[in-house]
mmCIF file of C-alpha atoms in Angstrom:
data_model
loop_
_atom_site.group_PDB
_atom_site.id
_atom_site.type_symbol
_atom_site.label_atom_id
_atom_site.label_comp_id
_atom_site.label_asym_id
_atom_site.label_seq_id
_atom_site.Cartn_x
_atom_site.Cartn_y
_atom_site.Cartn_z
ATOM 1 C CA MET A 1 -18.087 -14.410 -6.717
ATOM 2 C CA GLN A 2 -18.647 -17.340 -4.369
ATOM 3 C CA GLU A 3 -15.487 -19.088 -5.557
ATOM 4 C CA GLU A 4 -13.512 -15.951 -4.783
ATOM 5 C CA THR A 5 -14.830 -15.967 -1.209
ATOM 6 C CA ILE A 6 -13.875 -19.627 -0.797
ATOM 7 C CA SER A 7 -10.363 -19.018 -2.111
ATOM 8 C CA GLU A 8 -10.032 -15.999 0.183
ATOM 9 C CA THR A 9 -10.954 -18.161 3.174
ATOM 10 C CA LYS A 10 -8.533 -20.889 2.105
ATOM 11 C CA ARG A 11 -5.801 -18.293 1.600
ATOM 12 C CA LYS A 12 -6.338 -16.931 5.117
ATOM 13 C CA GLU A 13 -6.270 -20.456 6.560
ATOM 14 C CA MET A 14 -3.091 -21.212 4.638
ATOM 15 C CA LEU A 15 -1.445 -17.991 5.809
ATOM 16 C CA GLU A 16 -2.340 -18.771 9.423
ATOM 17 C CA ARG A 17 -0.992 -22.308 9.067
ATOM 18 C CA ALA A 18 2.176 -21.012 7.429
ATOM 19 C CA GLU A 19 2.692 -18.511 10.246
ATOM 20 C CA GLU A 20 2.328 -21.335 12.781
ATOM 21 C CA LEU A 21 4.979 -23.289 10.889
ATOM 22 C CA GLY A 22 7.178 -20.197 10.815
ATOM 23 C CA LEU A 23 7.229 -19.791 7.047
ATOM 24 C CA SER A 24 8.323 -16.498 5.552
ATOM 25 C CA PRO A 25 6.008 -14.489 3.244
ATOM 26 C CA GLU A 26 8.220 -15.499 0.319
ATOM 27 C CA GLU A 27 7.721 -19.186 1.094
ATOM 28 C CA ILE A 28 3.978 -18.635 1.439
ATOM 29 C CA ALA A 29 3.878 -16.919 -1.965
ATOM 30 C CA ARG A 30 5.795 -19.822 -3.492
ATOM 31 C CA ILE A 31 3.254 -22.280 -2.049
ATOM 32 C CA GLU A 32 0.401 -20.113 -3.409
ATOM 33 C CA CYS A 33 1.891 -20.180 -6.926
ATOM 34 C CA PHE A 34 2.445 -23.937 -6.728
ATOM 35 C CA LYS A 35 -1.148 -24.603 -5.626
ATOM 36 C CA LYS A 36 -2.582 -22.351 -8.377
ATOM 37 C CA ARG A 37 -0.815 -24.425 -11.051
ATOM 38 C CA LYS A 38 -2.553 -27.626 -9.928
#
């Protein structure tokens, strides 16, 4: 349960950062998939 909260926070931070960089939702999803594989 705690890990889920941490990943949720990281996801929100990543989404905010991506929005600042002007990434599209598709690009964000691609980054999410890439990070999950690691």
